[in-house]
């Protein structure tokens, strides 16, 4: 059946628009139309193509899906070999200086010669891929393999949204784009979440992935493209292979950064964290910058790459064996390492929470030596099935507490036994309890438990609570072990004689501690409340409580319903507060602290502000000259008004600032009183009434 001209035109137009929107969405991360609109265009094209199969082109956006299960991957001989890159052995910033010095020596640049220009890039932790475009169309995607021969993974790479099926604009007849396929951390977490669900449902062949790199590698080499499609991959271009030369009509490039910029114009994703550097010191600064911010990136990197920018200088420098002399990888300390689990201990926290901790053979990871790693809770240990004697992968990223990621398969000793959570507290031997739908076991000993006592004292003394200068971990340890401090008020009963007798404590530091204790007595209600270490009561909640009740006694006497009146306090927090204050020994601690001289200024309950706007509904619109929206809302609510989002007949008054839009028109239409910020202040002061 001949294809009607109208169908042909419509299909062309749809493909054009879909390519445009896919580029906006996947590469620029700036969509212009909602997803549903994209889907509609997509489905229309799909329908046309199935009615007239002659319309189907290999670069059609509909061809990202589909494909068939392969028996294996075909081999691809690279037309230009895919080189590897030398790794600088010196991981300190000075590593960049050695590279620059080598480059200058090779180029015979004397001391007086100007600095060499480099491009500094991220070293993405994924898989190198070669994308071959002919006449602008993606015709083949191949892995690096041994650098000479890789595998044809075209089907799978077609499913990657960030890989253009067709390049935009004036492109050479042939261009091979090289770059990294990788998996973002959020995509990785979601994928593993899904995998865990599948395993929980009893799907035997499913597994979780150790890290984004492995997950990406698995997806690229997945023989079933339908499965590959469910593994979200991303792509960054950083280099090229074969390209039509200028004498055959190809583009003329003189620098690396120019090529990358052009790649961007052609619709390829290029990282925006590339920096042009002049000389070694710029490279050092880049390495330091990225080292500091690496944990905030949405994907893993294992270092940075420096490349000589000028293509003429690159040619002059040439290669040694399989590595170019014009580029180097400069790594960061690895964030993952392998080590052995020597024991699994259970740590008791301030609230009695029992945390299993892996004691490890010390290992250097993420820039520090790690010998403990958290295992979070019972379920986590069992899920990862970590056992004493296992080889494990430990991860430490940034300031995050080191954790055990997974057991190295096949490393288990025959006699290794599963972890069993103790049923008694390892410190005080009280019973351990795990409430239904809670992940944690807790020691039921409360402040009878020395471990909890120590943590509670440290919590009370910390800077954000009572801020007791000089009271650190070692000292608390001794004070509790000597039996001198059992409860918080005992701290204020310490004297110079006793203190100066302690280990590593002279008279001077004893005096300093006593001064610190004395100064801590003048505090604030939020600090005091937070310092008590009530479960679920953080600094923000403490502040809300203080603001709402004004006085401690108000909080002590409040029932659960009254506690629920506090903004942001829900049933769990209210319950926890009520339970805490109902315990006689907690009341005793509070009384004793007051007797010792701990004090704070008390205020009026926020609630007792006159509710002059009770029953009134106010709508805010536009920008007020001095008051923020939240601020205005808070003031109105404190006076008893309800603040609504839209204008209706029930609206009592509309407060309008600049650029007020349709709400203002609506208010005019309904004849509702409209006031400005000055009017609002009059309203709150009771000068104006509505
Ligand atoms: S350039 C001739 N740039 O690191 C230089 N490689 O061997 C070729 N990699 O597996 C590589 N980020 O996949 C280059 N910005 C980057 C890179 C990068 C990651 C990977 C590449 C290869 C290894 C280097």
XYZ file of C-alpha atoms and ligand atoms in Angstrom:
714
model
C 0.000 0.000 0.000
C 1.509 3.342 -0.986
C 2.081 5.666 1.934
C -0.108 8.766 1.665
C 1.945 11.950 1.438
C 0.124 13.386 4.427
C 1.138 10.404 6.611
C 4.740 10.748 5.460
C 4.772 14.457 6.311
C 3.120 13.933 9.663
C 5.591 11.163 10.625
C 8.540 13.374 9.653
C 7.156 16.261 11.656
C 6.475 14.057 14.704
C 9.996 12.583 14.619
C 11.446 16.073 14.380
C 9.460 17.268 17.389
C 10.147 14.160 19.447
C 13.904 14.459 18.798
C 13.777 18.068 19.879
C 11.869 17.324 23.089
C 13.977 14.255 23.928
C 17.086 16.447 23.707
C 15.480 19.077 25.957
C 14.472 16.408 28.446
C 17.417 14.002 28.570
C 20.393 16.142 27.635
C 19.541 19.697 28.670
C 17.312 18.642 31.569
C 14.975 21.466 30.546
C 11.739 20.025 29.136
C 9.407 22.391 27.337
C 6.314 20.200 27.389
C 4.789 17.940 30.033
C 5.575 14.206 29.892
C 1.992 13.412 28.960
C 2.218 15.637 25.900
C 5.429 13.878 24.832
C 3.730 10.509 25.277
C 0.848 11.636 23.102
C 3.150 12.608 20.220
C 5.077 9.390 20.714
C 1.939 7.253 20.539
C 0.758 9.047 17.446
C 4.048 8.271 15.705
C 3.903 4.659 16.873
C 0.409 4.324 15.427
C 1.488 5.800 12.092
C 4.487 3.520 11.889
C 2.480 0.429 12.582
C -0.112 1.393 9.955
C 2.635 2.108 7.401
C 5.767 0.117 8.304
C 7.536 1.767 5.354
C 7.629 4.934 7.439
C 9.862 3.380 10.070
C 13.416 4.785 10.139
C 16.268 3.450 12.291
C 16.555 6.782 14.109
C 12.873 6.967 14.945
C 12.370 7.748 18.647
C 10.093 4.701 18.783
C 13.130 2.508 18.118
C 14.606 3.143 21.548
C 12.408 0.358 22.796
C 12.139 -3.137 21.412
C 14.872 -5.321 20.020
C 15.268 -9.024 20.626
C 17.123 -11.215 23.080
C 20.635 -11.999 21.880
C 22.668 -15.212 22.203
C 25.805 -13.186 22.603
C 27.324 -9.925 21.419
C 28.920 -9.560 17.995
C 32.561 -8.451 18.002
C 33.402 -4.976 16.709
C 36.901 -4.017 15.576
C 37.508 -0.371 16.484
C 38.654 1.701 13.521
C 40.670 3.882 15.860
C 41.850 2.001 18.942
C 40.363 2.952 22.280
C 43.327 3.853 24.404
C 43.541 3.721 28.118
C 44.868 6.524 30.203
C 47.818 6.709 32.535
C 46.984 7.056 36.222
C 49.055 9.461 38.253
C 50.424 7.464 41.185
C 50.634 10.481 43.484
C 47.072 10.997 44.743
C 47.950 14.271 46.510
C 47.297 17.571 44.627
C 51.016 17.606 43.775
C 50.249 14.794 41.305
C 48.992 17.477 38.901
C 52.365 19.224 39.105
C 54.287 16.078 38.114
C 52.037 15.690 35.057
C 52.543 19.312 34.010
C 56.311 18.986 34.530
C 56.381 15.872 32.282
C 54.361 17.595 29.567
C 56.642 20.653 29.621
C 59.762 18.487 29.473
C 58.444 16.498 26.502
C 57.505 19.710 24.702
C 60.901 21.189 25.595
C 59.325 24.266 27.164
C 61.812 26.301 29.159
C 61.160 28.040 32.489
C 60.118 31.257 30.791
C 57.641 29.636 28.392
C 53.942 30.378 29.063
C 51.795 27.832 30.931
C 50.298 24.914 28.983
C 46.551 25.051 28.556
C 44.644 21.977 29.772
C 41.079 20.780 29.931
C 40.250 19.300 33.337
C 37.327 16.863 33.400
C 35.688 14.465 35.819
C 36.688 10.823 35.671
C 33.286 9.177 35.496
C 33.044 5.780 37.117
C 31.248 3.765 34.473
C 32.079 2.098 31.177
C 33.771 3.489 28.078
C 31.581 3.350 24.971
C 32.128 4.194 21.298
C 29.062 5.589 19.485
C 29.349 5.584 15.713
C 27.265 8.139 13.791
C 27.022 8.045 9.997
C 25.254 10.950 8.292
C 24.194 11.977 11.790
C 22.468 8.680 12.605
C 23.520 6.345 15.400
C 24.572 3.154 13.618
C 26.594 1.331 16.236
C 27.516 1.352 19.909
C 30.441 -0.725 21.120
C 32.221 -1.398 24.395
C 35.939 -0.772 24.708
C 36.851 -4.459 25.097
C 40.623 -4.782 24.869
C 40.866 -1.450 23.067
C 41.078 -3.076 19.619
C 37.982 -5.277 19.615
C 34.878 -4.572 21.643
C 31.301 -5.840 21.684
C 28.323 -4.556 19.769
C 25.870 -3.232 22.340
C 23.853 -1.024 19.982
C 20.481 -2.400 21.078
C 21.103 -1.586 24.716
C 22.582 1.859 24.141
C 19.573 2.777 22.052
C 17.488 2.524 25.221
C 19.586 5.220 26.928
C 17.659 8.465 26.698
C 20.802 10.597 26.829
C 22.292 8.924 23.762
C 20.969 10.809 20.713
C 19.729 8.535 17.942
C 20.342 11.395 15.568
C 22.698 14.361 15.865
C 21.506 17.916 15.365
C 22.799 20.373 12.758
C 25.728 20.272 10.371
C 27.534 17.037 11.301
C 30.387 15.218 9.533
C 29.634 12.150 7.407
C 31.269 9.941 10.059
C 31.919 10.696 13.699
C 32.652 8.308 16.528
C 31.796 9.810 19.877
C 33.478 8.322 22.949
C 32.276 8.685 26.447
C 31.126 7.005 29.590
C 27.833 5.275 30.312
C 27.142 5.375 34.009
C 24.306 5.147 36.500
C 23.277 8.048 38.693
C 23.176 7.327 42.422
C 19.453 8.021 42.744
C 18.719 5.712 39.808
C 20.962 3.098 41.403
C 19.130 3.331 44.742
C 15.762 3.020 43.033
C 16.954 0.042 41.004
C 18.217 -1.763 44.102
C 14.979 -0.957 45.908
C 13.112 -2.648 43.058
C 15.497 -5.594 43.092
C 14.934 -6.050 46.823
C 11.178 -6.106 46.237
C 11.595 -8.767 43.557
C 13.760 -10.875 45.875
C 11.210 -10.457 48.666
C 8.556 -11.752 46.284
C 10.628 -14.870 45.792
C 12.098 -14.178 42.352
C 15.146 -16.420 42.530
C 17.344 -15.052 39.761
C 17.312 -11.462 40.949
C 20.120 -9.826 42.918
C 20.994 -6.403 44.227
C 23.978 -4.517 42.816
C 27.046 -3.603 44.808
C 27.583 -0.154 43.286
C 26.407 2.012 40.370
C 29.376 0.973 38.230
C 28.549 -2.712 38.450
C 24.891 -2.034 37.815
C 25.774 0.020 34.714
C 28.159 -2.654 33.429
C 25.487 -5.300 33.919
C 22.917 -3.221 32.046
C 25.204 -2.530 29.072
C 26.057 -6.212 28.719
C 22.488 -7.382 29.223
C 21.443 -9.680 26.387
C 17.760 -8.894 26.798
C 17.155 -5.271 25.763
C 13.827 -5.277 27.597
C 15.738 -5.767 30.852
C 18.434 -3.272 29.833
C 15.703 -0.700 29.362
C 14.632 -1.035 33.005
C 18.148 -0.179 34.169
C 18.374 3.613 33.970
C 21.681 4.670 32.417
C 23.188 8.063 31.652
C 25.944 9.154 29.299
C 28.667 11.807 29.015
C 30.786 12.403 25.912
C 34.491 13.142 26.516
C 36.389 12.158 23.371
C 36.194 10.785 19.837
C 37.498 8.083 17.525
C 37.134 8.181 13.744
C 35.924 11.490 12.294
C 35.700 12.620 8.648
C 38.876 14.680 8.084
C 38.744 18.303 6.862
C 40.086 17.321 3.416
C 36.963 15.179 2.970
C 34.664 17.888 4.162
C 34.871 17.196 7.900
C 35.089 19.980 10.515
C 38.365 21.666 11.446
C 39.175 21.525 15.142
C 42.248 22.864 16.877
C 41.483 22.140 20.512
C 39.875 19.515 22.720
C 37.503 21.971 24.378
C 36.281 23.164 20.994
C 35.306 19.594 20.066
C 33.424 19.110 23.324
C 31.603 22.388 22.836
C 30.608 21.285 19.308
C 29.457 17.910 20.663
C 27.075 19.845 22.873
C 25.763 21.714 19.837
C 25.183 18.399 18.089
C 22.924 17.329 20.948
C 25.359 15.139 22.900
C 25.511 15.381 26.683
C 28.785 16.974 27.805
C 29.493 17.571 31.482
C 29.295 21.200 32.574
C 32.009 20.588 35.148
C 34.763 20.890 32.608
C 37.338 23.579 33.281
C 39.924 25.219 31.035
C 43.131 25.449 33.041
C 46.336 27.409 32.503
C 49.270 25.516 34.002
C 49.675 23.215 36.986
C 48.208 25.405 39.715
C 44.824 25.575 37.994
C 44.831 21.775 37.800
C 45.642 21.535 41.508
C 42.769 23.900 42.305
C 40.385 21.839 40.157
C 41.438 18.613 41.879
C 40.859 20.213 45.286
C 37.509 21.732 44.303
C 36.164 18.482 42.949
C 37.600 16.535 45.885
C 35.607 18.755 48.232
C 32.368 18.638 46.278
C 32.479 15.073 44.946
C 30.007 13.704 47.486
C 27.426 16.219 46.327
C 27.573 15.028 42.714
C 24.622 12.933 41.558
C 26.987 10.200 40.315
C 30.232 8.481 41.369
C 33.582 9.619 40.065
C 36.934 8.119 40.959
C 39.074 11.098 40.092
C 39.654 13.801 37.507
C 41.306 13.708 34.074
C 43.658 16.352 32.682
C 44.122 16.676 28.923
C 46.398 18.965 26.934
C 43.912 21.206 25.120
C 45.759 21.908 21.862
C 45.331 19.109 19.333
C 48.641 20.091 17.690
C 50.455 19.670 21.010
C 48.632 16.358 21.559
C 50.021 15.117 18.231
C 53.483 16.321 19.159
C 53.334 14.487 22.485
C 52.052 11.233 20.977
C 51.744 7.922 22.846
C 53.710 5.493 24.952
C 52.470 1.964 24.317
C 48.706 2.310 24.764
C 48.566 5.546 26.708
C 48.668 9.096 25.390
C 51.347 11.346 26.866
C 48.908 14.264 26.728
C 46.424 12.973 29.306
C 46.472 11.619 32.822
C 43.915 10.399 35.355
C 44.344 11.845 38.822
C 42.401 9.815 41.337
C 40.956 10.493 44.749
C 41.314 8.122 47.654
C 38.964 5.220 46.915
C 35.623 5.316 48.736
C 35.281 1.547 48.748
C 37.739 -1.072 49.945
C 37.765 -4.729 50.820
C 38.553 -5.970 54.303
C 37.706 -8.722 56.796
C 35.046 -8.728 59.506
C 36.774 -9.649 62.752
C 33.729 -9.400 65.004
C 30.195 -8.037 65.130
C 29.567 -6.063 68.308
C 26.456 -4.319 69.497
C 26.657 -0.646 70.430
C 24.169 0.951 72.824
C 23.052 4.476 71.931
C 21.591 7.306 74.011
C 18.022 6.204 73.533
C 18.998 2.580 74.146
C 19.060 1.726 70.483
C 21.191 -1.350 69.825
C 23.300 -0.965 66.690
C 25.289 -3.890 65.290
C 28.777 -2.719 64.354
C 31.300 -4.638 62.270
C 34.812 -4.606 63.724
C 37.115 -4.668 60.717
C 40.722 -5.335 59.932
C 41.836 -1.683 59.587
C 41.644 -0.413 56.022
C 42.349 2.959 54.356
C 39.151 4.165 52.697
C 37.782 7.592 51.784
C 40.952 9.201 53.145
C 40.934 7.715 56.671
C 41.686 4.414 58.373
C 38.474 2.631 59.201
C 38.153 -0.185 61.713
C 34.419 -0.025 62.521
C 31.465 0.149 60.173
C 27.808 0.364 61.024
C 25.469 -2.446 60.082
C 22.428 -0.275 60.993
C 20.078 -2.872 62.476
C 19.192 -6.548 62.724
C 17.345 -6.677 59.393
C 20.255 -5.088 57.557
C 22.771 -7.615 58.909
C 20.505 -10.480 57.924
C 19.685 -9.005 54.528
C 23.361 -8.528 53.687
C 24.080 -11.751 55.594
C 27.320 -10.426 57.049
C 29.197 -12.967 59.183
C 32.395 -12.929 61.203
C 35.309 -13.938 58.962
C 33.687 -12.660 55.751
C 35.480 -10.426 53.295
C 33.339 -7.320 52.855
C 33.245 -4.117 50.851
C 33.360 -1.071 53.114
C 32.297 2.330 51.893
C 33.037 5.731 53.343
C 31.898 8.740 51.356
C 32.600 12.207 52.739
C 31.725 12.590 56.386
C 29.230 9.773 56.282
C 29.712 6.969 58.824
C 31.482 4.030 57.154
C 29.170 1.196 56.229
C 29.415 -2.381 55.041
C 28.042 -2.473 51.499
C 28.136 -6.186 50.771
C 29.882 -9.465 51.397
C 32.407 -10.451 48.728
C 30.879 -13.534 47.091
C 32.780 -16.749 47.731
C 34.780 -15.354 50.638
C 32.891 -17.182 53.393
C 34.582 -19.640 55.719
C 32.819 -22.989 56.050
C 32.250 -22.532 59.794
C 30.860 -18.975 59.632
C 27.603 -18.610 61.558
C 24.729 -16.195 61.009
C 24.513 -13.127 63.217
C 22.047 -13.317 66.096
C 20.878 -10.105 67.742
C 21.382 -10.430 71.514
C 18.173 -10.476 73.556
C 19.829 -8.611 76.431
C 21.682 -5.299 76.554
C 25.419 -5.992 76.230
C 26.177 -3.215 78.728
C 23.615 -3.526 81.544
C 22.053 -6.927 80.779
C 18.519 -5.504 80.811
C 16.058 -7.080 78.447
C 16.218 -5.908 74.818
C 12.908 -5.210 73.099
C 11.865 -4.697 69.517
C 8.456 -3.131 69.027
C 6.231 -4.250 66.188
C 6.948 -2.280 62.981
C 10.207 -0.908 64.377
C 13.550 -1.825 62.883
C 15.501 -1.358 66.092
C 16.018 -3.329 69.220
C 16.353 -1.218 72.343
C 17.771 -1.770 75.802
C 14.944 -1.390 78.298
C 17.296 -0.318 81.097
C 16.855 3.430 80.564
C 19.225 5.495 82.650
C 20.020 2.420 84.698
C 22.189 1.433 81.719
C 25.680 2.953 81.892
C 25.944 3.151 78.117
C 22.752 5.175 77.898
C 23.810 7.253 80.875
C 27.074 8.206 79.175
C 25.375 9.062 75.914
C 22.715 11.063 77.745
C 25.360 13.104 79.558
C 27.220 13.816 76.330
C 23.983 14.824 74.653
C 23.150 17.204 77.505
C 26.655 18.721 77.442
C 26.954 19.218 73.688
C 27.294 22.644 72.144
C 23.729 22.780 70.824
C 22.299 21.853 74.227
C 23.719 23.091 77.575
C 27.127 23.714 75.972
C 29.296 22.569 78.885
C 32.816 23.482 77.918
C 35.429 20.862 78.811
C 33.079 17.905 79.228
C 34.085 15.413 76.554
C 33.779 11.706 75.920
C 36.843 10.570 77.916
C 35.787 12.539 80.966
C 32.180 11.340 80.918
C 33.512 7.818 80.631
C 35.582 8.247 83.807
C 32.880 10.085 85.743
C 30.345 7.344 85.109
C 32.799 4.491 85.649
C 33.911 5.994 88.990
C 30.256 6.138 89.954
C 30.398 9.900 90.626
C 27.853 10.878 88.026
C 24.688 8.849 87.653
C 22.165 11.481 86.638
C 22.396 14.895 84.991
C 22.269 16.953 88.226
C 25.257 14.995 89.593
C 27.355 16.988 87.127
C 26.650 20.168 89.082
C 27.685 18.507 92.352
C 31.265 17.782 91.279
C 34.003 19.546 93.227
C 37.589 20.561 92.648
C 39.135 17.950 94.961
C 37.580 14.982 93.291
C 38.023 16.279 89.765
C 41.716 17.076 90.079
C 42.307 13.508 91.215
C 41.128 12.095 87.898
C 43.368 10.674 85.184
C 45.001 13.333 83.012
C 43.212 16.077 84.929
C 45.245 18.791 86.602
C 43.880 21.476 88.882
C 43.727 23.903 85.976
C 41.535 21.755 83.770
C 39.384 20.835 86.760
C 38.822 24.530 87.375
C 38.018 25.064 83.717
C 35.408 22.339 83.822
C 33.813 23.828 86.932
C 33.721 27.215 85.177
C 32.152 25.557 82.147
C 29.503 23.950 84.333
C 28.790 27.236 86.085
C 28.374 29.061 82.770
C 26.118 26.388 81.350
C 23.534 27.069 84.046
C 22.302 30.181 82.283
C 20.590 28.607 79.300
C 17.420 28.848 77.244
C 14.267 26.751 77.373
C 14.773 25.226 73.885
C 18.353 24.196 74.736
C 17.238 22.699 78.022
C 14.401 20.742 76.426
C 16.637 19.470 73.648
C 19.350 18.572 76.189
C 17.003 16.280 78.124
C 17.294 13.844 75.225
C 13.608 13.020 74.910
C 13.045 10.610 72.050
C 11.900 12.338 68.829
C 12.533 15.803 70.270
C 15.194 17.513 68.180
C 16.257 21.138 68.251
C 13.425 22.339 66.024
C 10.722 20.616 68.089
C 12.255 21.968 71.287
C 12.069 25.460 69.825
C 8.429 24.990 68.760
C 7.487 23.722 72.201
C 9.186 26.621 73.945
C 7.517 29.137 71.665
C 4.100 27.579 72.084
C 4.092 27.119 75.863
C 6.515 29.837 76.921
C 7.133 28.107 80.261
C 8.476 24.659 81.172
C 5.608 24.039 83.605
C 3.116 24.404 80.788
C 4.840 21.607 78.924
C 5.137 19.390 82.005
C 1.427 19.650 82.651
C 0.189 19.381 79.078
C -1.781 16.322 78.055
C -1.363 14.674 74.656
C -4.135 16.770 73.078
C -2.579 19.978 74.240
C 0.819 18.880 72.961
C -0.765 18.162 69.590
C -1.730 21.854 69.363
C 1.945 22.743 68.859
C 2.733 23.327 65.167
C 4.634 20.363 63.704
C 4.065 18.129 66.734
C 2.367 14.900 65.684
C 1.089 11.914 67.675
C 4.469 10.159 67.927
C 6.228 13.203 69.368
C 3.313 14.117 71.642
C 3.182 10.562 72.984
C 6.924 10.492 73.564
C 6.870 13.827 75.438
C 3.953 12.789 77.579
C 5.537 9.473 78.475
C 8.819 11.175 79.370
C 7.275 13.728 81.709
C 5.016 11.148 83.317
C 8.051 9.272 84.671
C 8.686 10.397 88.262
C 12.456 10.009 87.941
C 12.516 12.367 84.943
C 10.594 14.934 86.992
C 13.120 14.503 89.787
C 15.998 15.124 87.403
C 14.359 18.325 86.160
C 13.648 19.589 89.683
C 17.161 18.783 90.831
C 18.673 20.616 87.855
C 16.668 23.700 88.759
C 17.739 23.414 92.384
C 21.372 23.244 91.191
C 20.823 26.609 89.513
C 20.061 25.725 85.894
C 17.746 28.499 84.702
C 16.358 30.187 81.589
C 14.108 33.114 80.785
C 10.446 32.134 80.590
C 7.914 33.800 78.322
C 4.204 33.963 77.682
C 2.465 31.143 75.858
C 2.067 32.068 72.209
C -1.546 31.014 72.390
C -2.498 33.764 74.790
C -1.931 36.412 72.083
C -5.371 37.977 71.672
C -7.299 36.081 69.008
C -8.659 39.258 67.453
C -9.011 37.707 64.018
C -10.714 34.503 65.145
C -13.221 33.350 62.541
C -11.770 35.554 59.775
C -10.384 34.220 56.500
C -7.531 36.125 54.906
C -5.972 35.675 51.459
C -2.415 36.839 50.704
C -1.440 37.721 47.141
C 1.584 39.325 45.482
C 4.814 40.443 47.177
C 4.626 42.584 50.288
C 7.296 45.298 50.721
C 8.858 44.010 53.959
C 6.992 40.943 55.186
C 7.717 37.494 53.789
C 4.745 35.326 52.924
C 5.401 32.818 55.728
C 5.926 35.602 58.196
C 2.651 37.308 57.322
C 0.874 33.959 57.499
C 2.345 33.198 60.902
C 1.296 36.600 62.291
C -2.232 36.211 60.989
C -2.578 32.696 62.354
C -1.223 33.778 65.725
C -4.085 36.276 65.840
C -6.546 33.476 65.111
C -7.163 34.085 61.384
C -7.383 31.329 58.806
C -5.112 31.962 55.813
C -6.627 30.607 52.601
C -5.116 30.064 49.161
C -7.947 31.334 47.022
C -10.548 34.077 47.083
C -14.200 33.176 47.583
C -17.318 34.700 49.028
C -16.143 33.572 52.463
C -12.946 35.642 52.273
C -12.973 38.438 54.867
C -10.069 40.472 53.484
C -7.366 40.253 50.792
C -3.850 41.514 51.494
C -2.281 42.503 48.176
C 1.356 43.320 47.396
C 3.038 44.075 44.083
C 2.395 41.779 41.131
C -0.819 40.503 42.617
C -2.683 38.635 39.906
C -6.004 36.954 39.439
C -6.787 36.778 43.152
C -6.890 40.555 43.240
C -9.259 40.673 40.238
C -11.486 38.101 41.881
C -11.578 40.112 45.131
C -12.587 43.241 43.194
C -15.253 41.288 41.401
C -16.695 40.003 44.687
C -16.350 43.398 46.377
C -14.060 42.095 49.117
C -11.958 44.540 51.149
C -8.405 44.842 49.779
C -5.583 46.148 51.975
C -1.788 46.544 51.704
C 0.966 45.731 54.213
C 0.270 48.868 56.254
C -3.372 47.834 56.397
C -2.323 44.388 57.550
C -0.350 45.880 60.417
C -3.372 48.014 61.404
C -5.511 44.893 61.266
C -3.149 43.002 63.570
C -2.940 45.957 65.935
C -6.716 46.074 66.153
C -6.847 49.542 64.603
C -8.660 48.276 61.548
C -11.465 45.792 61.796
C -13.103 43.617 59.185
S 39.736 9.992 28.165
C 42.932 8.693 25.379
N 38.095 11.177 29.831
O 38.664 6.198 32.290
C 42.152 8.981 26.593
N 38.406 8.823 30.044
O 41.356 4.657 30.600
C 40.929 8.153 26.657
N 37.036 7.810 31.835
O 37.855 3.462 30.858
C 40.099 8.318 27.854
N 36.057 9.658 32.494
O 36.121 5.199 30.248
C 38.660 10.015 29.459
N 36.655 12.381 31.235
C 37.217 11.212 30.847
C 36.905 9.991 31.475
C 37.523 8.813 31.060
C 36.156 8.356 32.672
C 37.377 6.366 31.813
C 37.374 5.761 30.447
C 38.415 4.690 30.517
C 39.281 5.115 31.659
C 40.591 5.614 31.151
